Amino acid sequence: MSQDEVQSRDAVADEGRGANSELSQMMRGGRSFSGRERNCFFLNTGASIDAAGRFANISAVSGLDYPDDGRAVVLTDWDNDGDVDMWISNRNAPRLRLMRNDSPAGNHFLALRLEGNGKTTNRDAIGARVEVVVSSQPSEKRQLKSIKTLRAGEGYLAQSSKWLHFGLGSTKAIEKVVVRWPDGRIEQFTGIISDRRYRLIQGSGEAREIDIPKRET
């Protein structure tokens, strides 16, 4: 015999209340919607001129493979020591993790902050494309460059720093920096030295060095 309409509605309501109770207990207990899935971290191992890029899974050795219910990753040089650190936001506790990069010093970097003209380009220069061209060896078949785009968001309720951080490895000499601003104009900056921070203002053609002291942590 089928249930009448009233009994059917009551049964559905009871099931809904039971499901909400289970969900509430799971959230209060800090359990993840992803089960036991851990964070993953991959290292770009680089590539030769004629080979495709490769990545290595270093989740465990990096210390990032927490079983957290992660939601977003924010990249920034938090301690101003020239390498990129990481903030991770989670749905469960701890809500925030700071993963400070304590890799041995020795490689070179370049940090750039862009400023649009506020007329044809937004002041934060969101959407700009930056190429850092480094001095190549005579044996290289092509000019070496690193490319980044300035974005406004990085994940759920998160945004990385507006500083564009370029890891240069063992390369120290920089030939030029080329910026394609959001309005389509292309501007070139020279006289830039590695291991420093610069502000690039649209239309100035000049890279202005910024001195930022290291943060005590």
mmCIF file of C-alpha atoms in Angstrom:
data_model
loop_
_atom_site.group_PDB
_atom_site.id
_atom_site.type_symbol
_atom_site.label_atom_id
_atom_site.label_comp_id
_atom_site.label_asym_id
_atom_site.label_seq_id
_atom_site.Cartn_x
_atom_site.Cartn_y
_atom_site.Cartn_z
ATOM 1 C CA MET A 1 0.000 0.000 0.000
ATOM 2 C CA SER A 2 1.397 3.404 -0.922
ATOM 3 C CA GLN A 3 1.711 6.138 1.674
ATOM 4 C CA ASP A 4 -0.756 8.953 1.610
ATOM 5 C CA GLU A 5 0.466 12.460 0.730
ATOM 6 C CA VAL A 6 0.728 13.657 4.352
ATOM 7 C CA GLN A 7 2.763 10.651 5.486
ATOM 8 C CA SER A 8 5.060 11.007 2.467
ATOM 9 C CA ARG A 9 5.793 14.665 3.223
ATOM 10 C CA ASP A 10 6.524 13.845 6.879
ATOM 11 C CA ALA A 11 8.954 11.096 5.885
ATOM 12 C CA VAL A 12 10.850 13.415 3.549
ATOM 13 C CA ALA A 13 11.042 16.081 6.271
ATOM 14 C CA ASP A 14 12.430 13.552 8.762
ATOM 15 C CA GLU A 15 15.077 12.459 6.268
ATOM 16 C CA GLY A 16 16.052 16.083 5.661
ATOM 17 C CA ARG A 17 16.419 16.800 9.361
ATOM 18 C CA GLY A 18 18.555 13.697 9.765
ATOM 19 C CA ALA A 19 20.825 14.684 6.885
ATOM 20 C CA ASN A 20 21.277 18.195 8.266
ATOM 21 C CA SER A 21 22.177 16.753 11.656
ATOM 22 C CA GLU A 22 24.842 14.493 10.126
ATOM 23 C CA LEU A 23 26.254 17.406 8.119
ATOM 24 C CA SER A 24 26.348 19.620 11.204
ATOM 25 C CA GLN A 25 28.218 16.975 13.203
ATOM 26 C CA MET A 26 30.738 16.528 10.408
ATOM 27 C CA MET A 27 31.470 20.260 10.198
ATOM 28 C CA ARG A 28 31.748 20.674 13.974
ATOM 29 C CA GLY A 29 34.161 17.760 14.042
ATOM 30 C CA GLY A 30 36.415 19.455 11.481
ATOM 31 C CA ARG A 31 36.086 16.640 8.961
ATOM 32 C CA SER A 32 36.707 17.344 5.301
ATOM 33 C CA PHE A 33 34.284 17.071 2.387
ATOM 34 C CA SER A 34 37.231 15.648 0.453
ATOM 35 C CA GLY A 35 37.614 12.607 2.686
ATOM 36 C CA ARG A 36 41.256 11.823 3.391
ATOM 37 C CA GLU A 37 42.640 13.619 0.352
ATOM 38 C CA ARG A 38 45.826 15.545 1.181
ATOM 39 C CA ASN A 39 47.229 18.739 -0.297
ATOM 40 C CA CYS A 40 49.425 18.238 -3.360
ATOM 41 C CA PHE A 41 52.525 20.203 -4.334
ATOM 42 C CA PHE A 42 54.401 19.836 -7.622
ATOM 43 C CA LEU A 43 57.872 21.146 -8.466
ATOM 44 C CA ASN A 44 58.686 22.431 -11.933
ATOM 45 C CA THR A 45 61.934 20.604 -12.664
ATOM 46 C CA GLY A 46 62.602 22.684 -15.760
ATOM 47 C CA ALA A 47 63.322 21.449 -19.240
ATOM 48 C CA SER A 48 65.980 21.547 -21.894
ATOM 49 C CA ILE A 49 65.512 23.743 -24.937
ATOM 50 C CA ASP A 50 63.928 20.963 -27.009
ATOM 51 C CA ALA A 51 62.062 19.091 -24.268
ATOM 52 C CA ALA A 52 58.671 19.536 -22.673
ATOM 53 C CA GLY A 53 58.387 20.783 -19.097
ATOM 54 C CA ARG A 54 58.243 18.236 -16.307
ATOM 55 C CA PHE A 55 56.852 18.283 -12.772
ATOM 56 C CA ALA A 56 57.742 16.214 -9.709
ATOM 57 C CA ASN A 57 55.367 15.436 -6.851
ATOM 58 C CA ILE A 58 57.132 16.732 -3.735
ATOM 59 C CA SER A 59 54.045 16.958 -1.524
ATOM 60 C CA ALA A 60 55.489 14.902 1.332
ATOM 61 C CA VAL A 61 59.035 16.284 1.405
ATOM 62 C CA SER A 62 57.783 19.882 1.154
ATOM 63 C CA GLY A 63 55.690 19.526 4.308
ATOM 64 C CA LEU A 64 52.555 20.719 2.510
ATOM 65 C CA ASP A 65 50.640 17.440 2.403
ATOM 66 C CA TYR A 66 48.285 18.274 5.267
ATOM 67 C CA PRO A 67 44.889 16.501 5.310
ATOM 68 C CA ASP A 68 43.181 19.902 5.535
ATOM 69 C CA ASP A 69 40.053 20.882 3.644
ATOM 70 C CA GLY A 70 41.960 23.518 1.674
ATOM 71 C CA ARG A 71 40.158 26.264 -0.204
ATOM 72 C CA ALA A 72 42.757 28.747 -1.511
ATOM 73 C CA VAL A 73 46.481 29.418 -1.797
ATOM 74 C CA VAL A 74 48.009 32.895 -1.639
ATOM 75 C CA LEU A 75 51.599 33.488 -2.784
ATOM 76 C CA THR A 76 53.683 36.357 -1.443
ATOM 77 C CA ASP A 77 57.196 37.105 -0.225
ATOM 78 C CA TRP A 78 55.904 37.464 3.332
ATOM 79 C CA ASP A 79 59.283 37.927 5.027
ATOM 80 C CA ASN A 80 60.824 39.940 2.158
ATOM 81 C CA ASP A 81 63.818 37.635 1.816
ATOM 82 C CA GLY A 82 63.540 37.162 -1.944
ATOM 83 C CA ASP A 83 61.667 33.864 -2.124
ATOM 84 C CA VAL A 84 57.948 33.123 -2.281
ATOM 85 C CA ASP A 85 56.047 32.076 0.839
ATOM 86 C CA MET A 86 52.549 30.635 0.963
ATOM 87 C CA TRP A 87 49.349 31.203 2.924
ATOM 88 C CA ILE A 88 46.768 28.396 2.791
ATOM 89 C CA SER A 89 43.145 28.929 3.844
ATOM 90 C CA ASN A 90 41.074 25.963 5.007
ATOM 91 C CA ARG A 91 37.418 25.328 5.713
ATOM 92 C CA ASN A 92 38.308 23.386 8.851
ATOM 93 C CA ALA A 93 40.866 24.160 11.548
ATOM 94 C CA PRO A 94 43.430 25.577 11.299
ATOM 95 C CA ARG A 95 41.731 28.182 9.121
ATOM 96 C CA LEU A 96 45.079 29.652 8.015
ATOM 97 C CA ARG A 97 48.541 28.175 7.581
ATOM 98 C CA LEU A 98 51.680 30.173 6.816
ATOM 99 C CA MET A 99 54.200 28.058 4.928
ATOM 100 C CA ARG A 100 57.418 30.059 5.037
ATOM 101 C CA ASN A 101 59.991 29.248 2.386
ATOM 102 C CA ASP A 102 63.260 28.571 4.182
ATOM 103 C CA SER A 103 65.110 27.190 1.175
ATOM 104 C CA PRO A 104 68.852 27.908 1.192
ATOM 105 C CA ALA A 105 69.753 31.251 -0.361
ATOM 106 C CA GLY A 106 71.878 31.345 -3.482
ATOM 107 C CA ASN A 107 69.538 31.801 -6.425
ATOM 108 C CA HIS A 108 68.511 35.187 -7.794
ATOM 109 C CA PHE A 109 65.129 36.881 -8.085
ATOM 110 C CA LEU A 110 63.376 39.989 -9.362
ATOM 111 C CA ALA A 111 60.202 41.546 -7.898
ATOM 112 C CA LEU A 112 58.089 44.048 -9.852
ATOM 113 C CA ARG A 113 55.103 46.196 -8.881
ATOM 114 C CA LEU A 114 53.124 47.713 -11.755
ATOM 115 C CA GLU A 115 51.190 50.969 -11.786
ATOM 116 C CA GLY A 116 48.832 51.858 -14.626
ATOM 117 C CA ASN A 117 48.169 55.426 -15.755
ATOM 118 C CA GLY A 118 44.605 55.377 -14.398
ATOM 119 C CA LYS A 119 43.189 56.514 -17.752
ATOM 120 C CA THR A 120 43.570 53.908 -20.456
ATOM 121 C CA THR A 121 44.776 51.335 -17.931
ATOM 122 C CA ASN A 122 43.476 50.564 -14.451
ATOM 123 C CA ARG A 123 45.736 51.833 -11.670
ATOM 124 C CA ASP A 124 46.608 48.319 -10.454
ATOM 125 C CA ALA A 125 47.475 47.257 -14.017
ATOM 126 C CA ILE A 126 45.378 44.100 -13.691
ATOM 127 C CA GLY A 127 45.742 42.131 -16.919
ATOM 128 C CA ALA A 128 49.263 43.335 -17.725
ATOM 129 C CA ARG A 129 51.685 40.801 -19.207
ATOM 130 C CA VAL A 130 55.342 41.034 -18.163
ATOM 131 C CA GLU A 131 58.373 39.441 -19.811
ATOM 132 C CA VAL A 132 61.727 39.374 -18.032
ATOM 133 C CA VAL A 133 64.472 38.724 -20.574
ATOM 134 C CA VAL A 134 67.750 37.502 -19.113
ATOM 135 C CA SER A 135 71.193 37.429 -20.681
ATOM 136 C CA SER A 136 71.650 34.120 -22.474
ATOM 137 C CA GLN A 137 74.828 32.184 -23.120
ATOM 138 C CA PRO A 138 76.227 32.077 -26.678
ATOM 139 C CA SER A 139 75.456 28.347 -26.785
ATOM 140 C CA GLU A 140 71.732 28.902 -26.181
ATOM 141 C CA LYS A 141 69.467 28.491 -29.205
ATOM 142 C CA ARG A 142 66.946 31.108 -28.124
ATOM 143 C CA GLN A 143 66.532 34.084 -25.857
ATOM 144 C CA LEU A 144 65.621 33.117 -22.307
ATOM 145 C CA LYS A 145 62.664 34.855 -20.722
ATOM 146 C CA SER A 146 60.136 34.433 -17.957
ATOM 147 C CA ILE A 147 56.513 35.551 -18.397
ATOM 148 C CA LYS A 148 53.846 36.404 -15.833
ATOM 149 C CA THR A 149 50.393 37.999 -15.986
ATOM 150 C CA LEU A 150 49.011 40.201 -13.219
ATOM 151 C CA ARG A 151 45.678 38.775 -12.061
ATOM 152 C CA ALA A 152 43.031 40.019 -9.631
ATOM 153 C CA GLY A 153 42.150 36.764 -7.868
ATOM 154 C CA GLU A 154 43.722 33.428 -6.991
ATOM 155 C CA GLY A 155 40.982 31.331 -5.406
ATOM 156 C CA TYR A 156 38.003 31.269 -3.083
ATOM 157 C CA LEU A 157 38.019 34.545 -1.081
ATOM 158 C CA ALA A 158 41.759 34.925 -1.709
ATOM 159 C CA GLN A 159 44.175 37.073 -3.678
ATOM 160 C CA SER A 160 47.931 36.852 -3.996
ATOM 161 C CA SER A 161 50.209 39.861 -3.729
ATOM 162 C CA LYS A 162 50.229 42.307 -6.636
ATOM 163 C CA TRP A 163 54.001 41.982 -6.657
ATOM 164 C CA LEU A 164 55.186 39.859 -9.586
ATOM 165 C CA HIS A 165 58.005 37.654 -8.346
ATOM 166 C CA PHE A 166 60.400 36.109 -10.872
ATOM 167 C CA GLY A 167 62.783 33.359 -9.835
ATOM 168 C CA LEU A 168 65.940 33.657 -11.935
ATOM 169 C CA GLY A 169 67.882 30.668 -10.640
ATOM 170 C CA SER A 170 71.620 31.055 -11.194
ATOM 171 C CA THR A 171 71.092 33.743 -13.851
ATOM 172 C CA LYS A 172 71.967 37.214 -12.605
ATOM 173 C CA ALA A 173 72.156 39.546 -15.617
ATOM 174 C CA ILE A 174 68.844 40.990 -16.882
ATOM 175 C CA GLU A 175 68.695 42.451 -20.382
ATOM 176 C CA LYS A 176 65.284 44.083 -20.202
ATOM 177 C CA VAL A 177 61.728 43.902 -18.915
ATOM 178 C CA VAL A 178 58.897 44.219 -21.434
ATOM 179 C CA VAL A 179 55.384 45.128 -20.229
ATOM 180 C CA ARG A 180 52.261 44.781 -22.333
ATOM 181 C CA TRP A 181 49.822 47.017 -20.479
ATOM 182 C CA PRO A 182 46.083 46.180 -20.383
ATOM 183 C CA ASP A 183 45.388 48.862 -23.018
ATOM 184 C CA GLY A 184 47.663 47.021 -25.467
ATOM 185 C CA ARG A 185 50.624 49.408 -25.309
ATOM 186 C CA ILE A 186 54.075 47.860 -24.994
ATOM 187 C CA GLU A 187 56.794 49.458 -22.884
ATOM 188 C CA GLN A 188 60.385 48.402 -22.303
ATOM 189 C CA PHE A 189 62.425 48.942 -19.138
ATOM 190 C CA THR A 190 66.199 48.524 -18.911
ATOM 191 C CA GLY A 191 68.920 49.052 -16.330
ATOM 192 C CA ILE A 192 67.284 46.551 -13.982
ATOM 193 C CA ILE A 193 69.439 44.573 -11.556
ATOM 194 C CA SER A 194 68.574 41.173 -10.097
ATOM 195 C CA ASP A 195 67.819 40.590 -6.394
ATOM 196 C CA ARG A 196 65.985 43.911 -6.160
ATOM 197 C CA ARG A 197 62.439 45.281 -6.227
ATOM 198 C CA TYR A 198 61.156 47.870 -8.690
ATOM 199 C CA ARG A 199 58.012 49.865 -9.386
ATOM 200 C CA LEU A 200 57.183 50.169 -13.085
ATOM 201 C CA ILE A 201 54.910 53.136 -13.840
ATOM 202 C CA GLN A 202 53.173 53.172 -17.202
ATOM 203 C CA GLY A 203 54.543 55.807 -19.557
ATOM 204 C CA SER A 204 57.622 56.599 -17.467
ATOM 205 C CA GLY A 205 60.046 54.198 -19.134
ATOM 206 C CA GLU A 206 61.927 54.146 -15.843
ATOM 207 C CA ALA A 207 62.200 51.351 -13.274
ATOM 208 C CA ARG A 208 62.166 52.854 -9.774
ATOM 209 C CA GLU A 209 63.890 50.760 -7.132
ATOM 210 C CA ILE A 210 62.016 50.143 -3.873
ATOM 211 C CA ASP A 211 63.827 49.254 -0.670
ATOM 212 C CA ILE A 212 61.769 46.982 1.593
ATOM 213 C CA PRO A 213 63.387 45.753 4.830
ATOM 214 C CA LYS A 214 63.103 42.104 5.789
ATOM 215 C CA ARG A 215 60.178 41.252 8.039
ATOM 216 C CA GLU A 216 61.013 39.879 11.473
ATOM 217 C CA THR A 217 59.337 36.470 11.893
#
